[in-house]
Amino acid sequence: MANGTRTTVEHRLDAEGADPLLLAGVNDRNMQELARIFGIRVVMRGDHLILSGELERLEEAVPLTQHLIELSRLRAPFDASDVARMAEDFRRRGGEAPAAEEAQLRIALPGTRKVIVPKSAGQAGYLASIQENDVVIGIGPAGTGKTYLAVAAAVNALYRKRVKRIILARPAVEAGENLGFLPGDLQEKVDPYLRPLYDALEDMMPAERVARALEERTIEIAPLAYMRGRTLSDAFVILDEAQNATTAQMKMFLTRLGLNSRVVITGDKTQIDLPKPADSGLLQVEQILQGIEGIAFVYLDGADVIRHRLVKDIIRAYAEADEDAAGGPGSGQGNESGNPKGSGLGGAGSAAGGEASPPLSDTNGERV
């Protein structure tokens, strides 16, 4: 119908088979977000979703709405923040839906009935690389799901008996703070550094299953220094916070790879806490391992951030500040995705929080 100089049209989409609660969201927030983003009206009537608004806006909204219907048919959960993220992703793609292969990259975890799906094109590429390569190195800012998706892939591989155990490692490096002497035995000393890995596991497995797997050593969480001398076969191995591994530690870790094992290395080059950032093993492997068959580098950026909506803006603000401090774009480590710029290792990272404190105890160059 005509409304002044504007014409309002109506478009009906078949939503048969879709979970109405998943599609609409809590208190219809998904539909409200869809209406807000595109400036249209969205109404659910029976097995149909009715969009009404200006023709140009509907042409933008229909592909995303159809994708949301498909996700709800697959029982893949999403919320209003995911709707906003997917809308941005669709705009970058020129209105094209994700490829069919991306839609299949969903991990259904038994026990918790949790379904984990990539929430951006970057995350989909990351999961696809983990499936296709023996060694994957994921580089990107905080909040892009590097560790979470890697742990999900590891738990899925364990459930499907593709591997016999999961090994999660982290360098025990203080993030710009001097924690001083930590009381307790070795496990109690290193647990604070490894807590994010426990958190990810407990979100994907029942608590009693996690405790039993840790006791039986089906799942092992340890400081990176304790990988020396081992051969890791039939295992899914994750090295988290790899920007804080030294070059010697990184070489030691990569050469632990045994038969039927997969390795995922994650890191953020903008958060190096080593006394000398140029000593980061993550920076070195980025320079020397490119192009080797079976090793994939995946770069995530601000578009892949899945935490609070402000995190993306905060990351962008810090990236711009780093560029200004380095003398403009293209100098050093100024981009939020962490893609390599320039040559050599010296200009590829910056210390976070100044010089690190003396080690609590020194094992293979790692503070524990």
mmCIF file of C-alpha atoms in Angstrom:
data_model
loop_
_atom_site.group_PDB
_atom_site.id
_atom_site.type_symbol
_atom_site.label_atom_id
_atom_site.label_comp_id
_atom_site.label_asym_id
_atom_site.label_seq_id
_atom_site.Cartn_x
_atom_site.Cartn_y
_atom_site.Cartn_z
ATOM 1 C CA MET A 1 0.000 0.000 0.000
ATOM 2 C CA ALA A 2 1.070 3.586 -0.615
ATOM 3 C CA ASN A 3 2.247 5.657 2.319
ATOM 4 C CA GLY A 4 3.156 9.103 1.052
ATOM 5 C CA THR A 5 6.042 8.512 -1.343
ATOM 6 C CA ARG A 6 6.898 5.162 0.250
ATOM 7 C CA THR A 7 5.378 1.814 -0.652
ATOM 8 C CA THR A 8 4.922 -0.854 2.009
ATOM 9 C CA VAL A 9 4.933 -4.452 0.829
ATOM 10 C CA GLU A 10 4.414 -7.753 2.624
ATOM 11 C CA HIS A 11 6.412 -10.947 2.240
ATOM 12 C CA ARG A 12 5.475 -14.355 3.698
ATOM 13 C CA LEU A 13 8.120 -16.961 4.554
ATOM 14 C CA ASP A 14 7.303 -20.615 5.236
ATOM 15 C CA ALA A 15 8.514 -21.514 8.744
ATOM 16 C CA GLU A 16 7.048 -25.013 8.901
ATOM 17 C CA GLY A 17 9.249 -27.346 10.941
ATOM 18 C CA ALA A 18 11.065 -24.478 12.661
ATOM 19 C CA ASP A 19 11.183 -24.358 16.453
ATOM 20 C CA PRO A 20 9.062 -21.262 17.180
ATOM 21 C CA LEU A 21 10.735 -20.582 20.531
ATOM 22 C CA LEU A 22 14.218 -20.723 19.025
ATOM 23 C CA LEU A 23 13.172 -18.606 16.074
ATOM 24 C CA ALA A 24 11.387 -15.872 18.020
ATOM 25 C CA GLY A 25 13.734 -15.890 20.998
ATOM 26 C CA VAL A 26 12.990 -15.083 24.621
ATOM 27 C CA ASN A 27 10.151 -12.529 24.708
ATOM 28 C CA ASP A 28 10.375 -12.313 20.897
ATOM 29 C CA ARG A 29 13.772 -10.602 21.146
ATOM 30 C CA ASN A 30 15.122 -12.228 17.974
ATOM 31 C CA MET A 31 12.204 -10.913 15.954
ATOM 32 C CA GLN A 32 12.471 -7.491 17.604
ATOM 33 C CA GLU A 33 16.171 -7.329 16.726
ATOM 34 C CA LEU A 34 15.445 -8.343 13.135
ATOM 35 C CA ALA A 35 12.807 -5.595 12.898
ATOM 36 C CA ARG A 36 15.170 -3.029 14.429
ATOM 37 C CA ILE A 37 18.103 -3.820 12.143
ATOM 38 C CA PHE A 38 16.147 -3.569 8.901
ATOM 39 C CA GLY A 39 13.421 -1.139 9.911
ATOM 40 C CA ILE A 40 10.584 -3.544 9.112
ATOM 41 C CA ARG A 41 7.670 -5.208 10.888
ATOM 42 C CA VAL A 42 7.960 -8.913 11.752
ATOM 43 C CA VAL A 43 4.976 -11.077 12.760
ATOM 44 C CA MET A 44 4.684 -14.834 13.332
ATOM 45 C CA ARG A 45 1.371 -16.372 12.308
ATOM 46 C CA GLY A 46 1.155 -20.137 12.548
ATOM 47 C CA ASP A 47 3.785 -21.676 10.281
ATOM 48 C CA HIS A 48 4.545 -18.402 8.528
ATOM 49 C CA LEU A 49 6.780 -15.444 9.249
ATOM 50 C CA ILE A 50 5.393 -12.231 7.766
ATOM 51 C CA LEU A 51 7.733 -9.340 6.964
ATOM 52 C CA SER A 52 6.333 -5.961 5.979
ATOM 53 C CA GLY A 53 8.092 -2.726 5.085
ATOM 54 C CA GLU A 54 9.719 -0.923 2.206
ATOM 55 C CA LEU A 55 10.731 -3.140 -0.699
ATOM 56 C CA GLU A 56 14.448 -2.319 -0.474
ATOM 57 C CA ARG A 57 14.518 -3.181 3.227
ATOM 58 C CA LEU A 58 12.690 -6.454 2.692
ATOM 59 C CA GLU A 59 15.150 -7.448 -0.021
ATOM 60 C CA GLU A 60 17.889 -7.093 2.590
ATOM 61 C CA ALA A 61 15.975 -8.813 5.376
ATOM 62 C CA VAL A 62 14.584 -11.875 3.566
ATOM 63 C CA PRO A 63 17.882 -13.815 3.061
ATOM 64 C CA LEU A 64 18.835 -13.472 6.742
ATOM 65 C CA THR A 65 15.308 -14.343 7.906
ATOM 66 C CA GLN A 66 15.337 -17.470 5.753
ATOM 67 C CA HIS A 67 18.687 -18.423 7.281
ATOM 68 C CA LEU A 68 17.285 -17.985 10.804
ATOM 69 C CA ILE A 69 14.366 -20.256 9.901
ATOM 70 C CA GLU A 70 16.815 -22.929 8.668
ATOM 71 C CA LEU A 71 18.836 -22.672 11.884
ATOM 72 C CA SER A 72 15.714 -23.092 14.005
ATOM 73 C CA ARG A 73 14.748 -26.157 11.948
ATOM 74 C CA LEU A 74 18.146 -27.628 12.803
ATOM 75 C CA ARG A 75 17.531 -26.739 16.490
ATOM 76 C CA ALA A 76 20.684 -24.607 16.452
ATOM 77 C CA PRO A 77 20.346 -21.991 19.215
ATOM 78 C CA PHE A 78 20.872 -18.277 18.602
ATOM 79 C CA ASP A 79 19.927 -15.058 20.364
ATOM 80 C CA ALA A 80 19.436 -11.379 19.525
ATOM 81 C CA SER A 81 23.168 -10.630 19.560
ATOM 82 C CA ASP A 82 23.686 -13.483 17.087
ATOM 83 C CA VAL A 83 20.999 -12.006 14.831
ATOM 84 C CA ALA A 84 22.881 -8.690 14.777
ATOM 85 C CA ARG A 85 26.180 -10.458 14.076
ATOM 86 C CA MET A 86 24.680 -12.522 11.255
ATOM 87 C CA ALA A 87 23.119 -9.404 9.719
ATOM 88 C CA GLU A 88 26.561 -7.788 9.575
ATOM 89 C CA ASP A 89 27.997 -10.970 8.084
ATOM 90 C CA PHE A 90 25.259 -11.090 5.408
ATOM 91 C CA ARG A 91 25.978 -7.492 4.449
ATOM 92 C CA ARG A 92 29.663 -8.294 4.011
ATOM 93 C CA ARG A 93 28.687 -11.229 1.791
ATOM 94 C CA GLY A 94 26.402 -9.042 -0.313
ATOM 95 C CA GLY A 95 23.258 -10.765 0.991
ATOM 96 C CA GLU A 96 24.463 -14.299 0.288
ATOM 97 C CA ALA A 97 23.726 -17.037 2.813
ATOM 98 C CA PRO A 98 26.594 -19.096 4.258
ATOM 99 C CA ALA A 99 27.719 -21.967 2.059
ATOM 100 C CA ALA A 100 26.087 -25.340 2.642
ATOM 101 C CA GLU A 101 29.365 -26.666 4.062
ATOM 102 C CA GLU A 102 29.335 -23.950 6.715
ATOM 103 C CA ALA A 103 25.817 -24.918 7.778
ATOM 104 C CA GLN A 104 27.067 -28.467 8.469
ATOM 105 C CA LEU A 105 29.764 -27.249 10.868
ATOM 106 C CA ARG A 106 27.689 -27.864 13.961
ATOM 107 C CA ILE A 107 28.875 -29.861 16.961
ATOM 108 C CA ALA A 108 26.202 -31.692 18.962
ATOM 109 C CA LEU A 109 27.601 -32.714 22.340
ATOM 110 C CA PRO A 110 25.827 -35.591 24.125
ATOM 111 C CA GLY A 111 25.284 -35.335 27.857
ATOM 112 C CA THR A 112 24.659 -31.589 27.863
ATOM 113 C CA ARG A 113 22.419 -31.549 24.755
ATOM 114 C CA LYS A 114 24.437 -28.551 23.685
ATOM 115 C CA VAL A 115 24.762 -27.694 20.005
ATOM 116 C CA ILE A 116 27.723 -25.516 19.104
ATOM 117 C CA VAL A 117 27.655 -23.727 15.768
ATOM 118 C CA PRO A 118 30.061 -21.163 14.289
ATOM 119 C CA LYS A 119 28.578 -17.691 14.599
ATOM 120 C CA SER A 120 30.567 -15.973 11.872
ATOM 121 C CA ALA A 121 32.236 -16.797 8.574
ATOM 122 C CA GLY A 122 35.618 -16.618 10.296
ATOM 123 C CA GLN A 123 34.581 -19.139 12.936
ATOM 124 C CA ALA A 124 33.188 -21.439 10.250
ATOM 125 C CA GLY A 125 36.510 -21.328 8.416
ATOM 126 C CA TYR A 126 38.318 -22.029 11.678
ATOM 127 C CA LEU A 127 36.237 -25.136 12.432
ATOM 128 C CA ALA A 128 36.581 -26.346 8.842
ATOM 129 C CA SER A 129 40.376 -25.995 9.080
ATOM 130 C CA ILE A 130 40.411 -28.005 12.321
ATOM 131 C CA GLN A 131 38.520 -30.797 10.553
ATOM 132 C CA GLU A 132 40.814 -30.795 7.531
ATOM 133 C CA ASN A 133 44.328 -30.256 8.956
ATOM 134 C CA ASP A 134 46.555 -31.929 11.504
ATOM 135 C CA VAL A 135 47.897 -28.620 12.837
ATOM 136 C CA VAL A 136 45.818 -25.441 12.972
ATOM 137 C CA ILE A 137 47.113 -22.113 14.267
ATOM 138 C CA GLY A 138 44.297 -19.700 15.126
ATOM 139 C CA ILE A 139 45.292 -16.068 15.599
ATOM 140 C CA GLY A 140 42.928 -13.293 16.601
ATOM 141 C CA PRO A 141 41.772 -10.928 19.339
ATOM 142 C CA ALA A 142 39.978 -11.786 22.554
ATOM 143 C CA GLY A 143 36.413 -13.019 22.306
ATOM 144 C CA THR A 144 36.606 -14.590 18.853
ATOM 145 C CA GLY A 145 36.026 -18.137 20.133
ATOM 146 C CA LYS A 146 39.505 -19.502 19.372
ATOM 147 C CA THR A 147 39.784 -21.571 22.544
ATOM 148 C CA TYR A 148 36.091 -22.379 22.957
ATOM 149 C CA LEU A 149 35.675 -23.814 19.464
ATOM 150 C CA ALA A 150 38.957 -25.742 19.717
ATOM 151 C CA VAL A 151 37.828 -27.345 22.987
ATOM 152 C CA ALA A 152 34.434 -28.141 21.415
ATOM 153 C CA ALA A 153 36.158 -29.863 18.485
ATOM 154 C CA ALA A 154 38.354 -31.801 20.932
ATOM 155 C CA VAL A 155 35.408 -32.962 23.067
ATOM 156 C CA ASN A 156 33.523 -33.970 19.923
ATOM 157 C CA ALA A 157 36.528 -35.995 18.703
ATOM 158 C CA LEU A 158 36.752 -37.727 22.093
ATOM 159 C CA TYR A 159 33.024 -38.563 22.174
ATOM 160 C CA ARG A 160 33.243 -39.991 18.648
ATOM 161 C CA LYS A 161 36.341 -42.035 19.631
ATOM 162 C CA ARG A 162 38.510 -40.396 16.983
ATOM 163 C CA VAL A 163 41.093 -39.785 19.706
ATOM 164 C CA LYS A 164 41.733 -41.435 23.058
ATOM 165 C CA ARG A 165 42.507 -38.330 25.085
ATOM 166 C CA ILE A 166 42.521 -34.546 25.165
ATOM 167 C CA ILE A 167 45.558 -32.590 26.270
ATOM 168 C CA LEU A 168 45.186 -28.878 27.019
ATOM 169 C CA ALA A 169 48.286 -26.784 27.660
ATOM 170 C CA ARG A 170 48.981 -23.145 28.485
ATOM 171 C CA PRO A 171 52.141 -21.194 29.265
ATOM 172 C CA ALA A 172 52.039 -20.176 32.935
ATOM 173 C CA VAL A 173 52.841 -16.504 32.382
ATOM 174 C CA GLU A 174 51.531 -13.627 34.483
ATOM 175 C CA ALA A 175 49.582 -11.016 32.510
ATOM 176 C CA GLY A 176 51.637 -7.985 33.452
ATOM 177 C CA GLU A 177 51.210 -8.550 37.188
ATOM 178 C CA ASN A 178 53.541 -9.764 39.901
ATOM 179 C CA LEU A 179 51.551 -12.408 41.736
ATOM 180 C CA GLY A 180 54.425 -13.192 44.059
ATOM 181 C CA PHE A 181 54.656 -16.500 45.910
ATOM 182 C CA LEU A 182 51.644 -18.745 45.373
ATOM 183 C CA PRO A 183 50.842 -21.144 48.229
ATOM 184 C CA GLY A 184 49.969 -24.802 47.808
ATOM 185 C CA ASP A 185 51.303 -27.738 45.822
ATOM 186 C CA LEU A 186 52.208 -27.592 42.130
ATOM 187 C CA GLN A 187 48.638 -28.186 40.930
ATOM 188 C CA GLU A 188 47.305 -25.393 43.160
ATOM 189 C CA LYS A 189 50.004 -23.042 41.891
ATOM 190 C CA VAL A 190 49.237 -23.551 38.202
ATOM 191 C CA ASP A 191 45.431 -23.915 38.397
ATOM 192 C CA PRO A 192 44.780 -20.148 38.195
ATOM 193 C CA TYR A 193 46.604 -20.032 34.836
ATOM 194 C CA LEU A 194 44.618 -23.001 33.505
ATOM 195 C CA ARG A 195 41.159 -22.012 34.810
ATOM 196 C CA PRO A 196 39.860 -20.779 31.392
ATOM 197 C CA LEU A 197 40.406 -24.282 29.997
ATOM 198 C CA TYR A 198 38.463 -25.840 32.879
ATOM 199 C CA ASP A 199 35.655 -23.324 32.275
ATOM 200 C CA ALA A 200 35.382 -24.286 28.600
ATOM 201 C CA LEU A 201 35.302 -28.004 29.431
ATOM 202 C CA GLU A 202 32.675 -27.599 32.136
ATOM 203 C CA ASP A 203 30.449 -25.729 29.669
ATOM 204 C CA MET A 204 30.493 -28.714 27.290
ATOM 205 C CA MET A 205 30.507 -31.747 29.575
ATOM 206 C CA PRO A 206 28.637 -32.684 32.746
ATOM 207 C CA ALA A 207 30.714 -31.781 35.810
ATOM 208 C CA GLU A 208 30.970 -35.394 36.982
ATOM 209 C CA ARG A 209 32.161 -36.477 33.536
ATOM 210 C CA VAL A 210 34.870 -33.791 33.568
ATOM 211 C CA ALA A 211 36.023 -34.848 37.040
ATOM 212 C CA ARG A 212 36.137 -38.533 36.039
ATOM 213 C CA ALA A 213 38.004 -37.783 32.792
ATOM 214 C CA LEU A 214 40.582 -35.716 34.669
ATOM 215 C CA GLU A 215 41.026 -38.454 37.258
ATOM 216 C CA GLU A 216 41.436 -41.114 34.565
ATOM 217 C CA ARG A 217 43.711 -38.776 32.582
ATOM 218 C CA THR A 218 41.465 -39.029 29.534
ATOM 219 C CA ILE A 219 41.635 -35.256 29.749
ATOM 220 C CA GLU A 220 44.848 -33.643 30.887
ATOM 221 C CA ILE A 221 45.380 -29.953 31.623
ATOM 222 C CA ALA A 222 48.973 -28.942 32.245
ATOM 223 C CA PRO A 223 51.483 -26.098 31.931
ATOM 224 C CA LEU A 224 53.315 -26.074 28.610
ATOM 225 C CA ALA A 225 56.686 -26.767 30.244
ATOM 226 C CA TYR A 226 55.525 -30.250 31.227
ATOM 227 C CA MET A 227 55.170 -31.372 27.609
ATOM 228 C CA ARG A 228 58.936 -31.875 27.192
ATOM 229 C CA GLY A 229 60.044 -35.440 26.503
ATOM 230 C CA ARG A 230 56.574 -36.742 25.655
ATOM 231 C CA THR A 231 55.107 -38.154 22.429
ATOM 232 C CA LEU A 232 51.430 -37.253 22.132
ATOM 233 C CA SER A 233 49.717 -39.991 20.099
ATOM 234 C CA ASP A 234 45.972 -40.604 19.607
ATOM 235 C CA ALA A 235 45.352 -37.214 21.167
ATOM 236 C CA PHE A 236 43.697 -33.885 20.459
ATOM 237 C CA VAL A 237 46.179 -31.331 21.765
ATOM 238 C CA ILE A 238 45.424 -27.638 22.304
ATOM 239 C CA LEU A 239 48.005 -24.990 23.136
ATOM 240 C CA ASP A 240 46.185 -21.898 24.372
ATOM 241 C CA GLU A 241 47.648 -18.387 24.825
ATOM 242 C CA ALA A 242 50.487 -19.412 22.514
ATOM 243 C CA GLN A 243 51.706 -15.822 22.164
ATOM 244 C CA ASN A 244 53.296 -16.322 25.595
ATOM 245 C CA ALA A 245 55.241 -19.442 24.578
ATOM 246 C CA THR A 246 58.896 -18.790 23.824
ATOM 247 C CA THR A 247 60.432 -19.869 20.523
ATOM 248 C CA ALA A 248 62.126 -22.820 22.261
ATOM 249 C CA GLN A 249 58.882 -23.897 23.926
ATOM 250 C CA MET A 250 56.965 -23.683 20.655
ATOM 251 C CA LYS A 251 59.489 -25.884 18.868
ATOM 252 C CA MET A 252 59.393 -28.353 21.751
ATOM 253 C CA PHE A 253 55.575 -28.434 21.671
ATOM 254 C CA LEU A 254 55.216 -28.902 17.913
ATOM 255 C CA THR A 255 57.693 -31.772 17.880
ATOM 256 C CA ARG A 256 55.571 -33.701 20.443
ATOM 257 C CA LEU A 257 53.047 -34.547 17.695
ATOM 258 C CA GLY A 258 52.502 -38.312 17.464
ATOM 259 C CA LEU A 259 50.465 -40.651 15.273
ATOM 260 C CA ASN A 260 46.729 -39.984 14.900
ATOM 261 C CA SER A 261 46.966 -36.678 16.735
ATOM 262 C CA ARG A 262 45.703 -33.193 15.998
ATOM 263 C CA VAL A 263 47.075 -29.931 17.306
ATOM 264 C CA VAL A 264 45.335 -26.584 17.627
ATOM 265 C CA ILE A 265 47.380 -23.553 18.669
ATOM 266 C CA THR A 266 45.586 -20.354 19.639
ATOM 267 C CA GLY A 267 46.948 -16.914 20.407
ATOM 268 C CA ASP A 268 46.518 -13.151 20.274
ATOM 269 C CA LYS A 269 49.581 -11.267 19.091
ATOM 270 C CA THR A 270 48.378 -8.059 20.728
ATOM 271 C CA GLN A 271 48.566 -9.593 24.220
ATOM 272 C CA ILE A 272 52.139 -10.834 24.550
ATOM 273 C CA ASP A 273 53.251 -10.881 28.198
ATOM 274 C CA LEU A 274 56.833 -12.054 27.681
ATOM 275 C CA PRO A 275 59.629 -9.662 28.800
ATOM 276 C CA LYS A 276 60.726 -9.469 25.147
ATOM 277 C CA PRO A 277 57.755 -9.730 22.752
ATOM 278 C CA ALA A 278 60.068 -10.702 19.883
ATOM 279 C CA ASP A 279 60.770 -13.975 21.758
ATOM 280 C CA SER A 280 57.182 -15.144 21.179
ATOM 281 C CA GLY A 281 57.076 -18.553 19.508
ATOM 282 C CA LEU A 282 53.748 -17.664 17.894
ATOM 283 C CA LEU A 283 55.406 -14.873 15.930
ATOM 284 C CA GLN A 284 58.172 -17.197 14.773
ATOM 285 C CA VAL A 285 55.920 -20.030 13.552
ATOM 286 C CA GLU A 286 53.875 -17.509 11.612
ATOM 287 C CA GLN A 287 57.007 -16.633 9.687
ATOM 288 C CA ILE A 288 58.531 -20.084 9.147
ATOM 289 C CA LEU A 289 55.628 -22.586 8.905
ATOM 290 C CA GLN A 290 53.491 -20.881 6.265
ATOM 291 C CA GLY A 291 52.898 -23.060 3.212
ATOM 292 C CA ILE A 292 53.573 -26.444 4.841
ATOM 293 C CA GLU A 293 50.931 -28.992 3.826
ATOM 294 C CA GLY A 294 48.815 -30.063 6.790
ATOM 295 C CA ILE A 295 49.443 -26.839 8.721
ATOM 296 C CA ALA A 296 46.762 -24.151 8.424
ATOM 297 C CA PHE A 297 46.808 -20.564 9.684
ATOM 298 C CA VAL A 298 43.413 -19.023 10.446
ATOM 299 C CA TYR A 299 43.040 -15.319 11.201
ATOM 300 C CA LEU A 300 40.002 -14.081 13.127
ATOM 301 C CA ASP A 301 39.161 -10.410 13.604
ATOM 302 C CA GLY A 302 36.703 -8.042 15.246
ATOM 303 C CA ALA A 303 33.835 -9.321 13.082
ATOM 304 C CA ASP A 304 34.194 -12.715 14.834
ATOM 305 C CA VAL A 305 33.960 -11.362 18.404
ATOM 306 C CA ILE A 306 31.088 -13.091 20.227
ATOM 307 C CA ARG A 307 31.321 -11.536 23.678
ATOM 308 C CA HIS A 308 29.488 -8.410 24.798
ATOM 309 C CA ARG A 309 28.835 -6.052 21.874
ATOM 310 C CA LEU A 310 31.222 -3.497 23.422
ATOM 311 C CA VAL A 311 34.193 -5.874 23.195
ATOM 312 C CA LYS A 312 34.355 -5.386 19.424
ATOM 313 C CA ASP A 313 34.455 -1.591 19.850
ATOM 314 C CA ILE A 314 37.055 -1.864 22.613
ATOM 315 C CA ILE A 315 39.305 -4.044 20.432
ATOM 316 C CA ARG A 316 38.955 -1.580 17.552
ATOM 317 C CA ALA A 317 39.791 1.374 19.814
ATOM 318 C CA TYR A 318 42.946 -0.321 21.114
ATOM 319 C CA ALA A 319 43.978 -1.275 17.569
ATOM 320 C CA GLU A 320 43.622 2.333 16.440
ATOM 321 C CA ALA A 321 45.596 3.542 19.465
ATOM 322 C CA ASP A 322 48.368 1.054 18.686
ATOM 323 C CA GLU A 323 48.469 2.258 15.068
ATOM 324 C CA ASP A 324 48.724 5.879 16.209
ATOM 325 C CA ALA A 325 51.507 5.020 18.653
ATOM 326 C CA ALA A 326 53.371 3.121 15.923
ATOM 327 C CA GLY A 327 53.162 6.024 13.498
ATOM 328 C CA GLY A 328 50.084 5.144 11.448
ATOM 329 C CA PRO A 329 48.420 2.134 9.787
ATOM 330 C CA GLY A 330 50.647 -0.687 8.653
ATOM 331 C CA SER A 331 53.263 -0.077 11.297
ATOM 332 C CA GLY A 332 53.856 -3.038 13.588
ATOM 333 C CA GLN A 333 50.919 -4.766 15.265
ATOM 334 C CA GLY A 334 48.105 -2.307 14.804
ATOM 335 C CA ASN A 335 45.358 -4.437 13.283
ATOM 336 C CA GLU A 336 42.759 -6.228 15.321
ATOM 337 C CA SER A 337 42.927 -9.481 13.362
ATOM 338 C CA GLY A 338 46.620 -9.974 14.003
ATOM 339 C CA ASN A 339 47.410 -10.618 10.341
ATOM 340 C CA PRO A 340 51.139 -10.413 9.691
ATOM 341 C CA LYS A 341 52.440 -7.093 8.480
ATOM 342 C CA GLY A 342 55.909 -6.228 7.340
ATOM 343 C CA SER A 343 58.775 -8.673 7.781
ATOM 344 C CA GLY A 344 60.849 -10.015 10.618
ATOM 345 C CA LEU A 345 59.759 -10.750 14.166
ATOM 346 C CA GLY A 346 60.711 -7.592 15.998
ATOM 347 C CA GLY A 347 57.770 -5.422 14.974
ATOM 348 C CA ALA A 348 55.056 -8.082 15.188
ATOM 349 C CA GLY A 349 53.998 -7.768 18.792
ATOM 350 C CA SER A 350 53.954 -5.539 21.836
ATOM 351 C CA ALA A 351 54.164 -6.329 25.534
ATOM 352 C CA ALA A 352 50.950 -6.103 27.525
ATOM 353 C CA GLY A 353 51.450 -4.584 30.927
ATOM 354 C CA GLY A 354 55.169 -3.917 30.801
ATOM 355 C CA GLU A 355 58.008 -6.221 31.806
ATOM 356 C CA ALA A 356 56.961 -9.444 33.464
ATOM 357 C CA SER A 357 57.946 -10.290 37.011
ATOM 358 C CA PRO A 358 60.664 -12.826 37.916
ATOM 359 C CA PRO A 359 59.527 -16.457 37.596
ATOM 360 C CA LEU A 360 58.024 -18.226 40.577
ATOM 361 C CA SER A 361 60.026 -21.282 39.602
ATOM 362 C CA ASP A 362 61.786 -21.911 36.339
ATOM 363 C CA THR A 363 61.084 -25.050 34.327
ATOM 364 C CA ASN A 364 62.074 -24.912 30.647
ATOM 365 C CA GLY A 365 61.853 -21.123 30.708
ATOM 366 C CA GLU A 366 58.265 -21.072 31.961
ATOM 367 C CA ARG A 367 56.991 -19.419 35.110
ATOM 368 C CA VAL A 368 54.970 -21.699 37.333
#
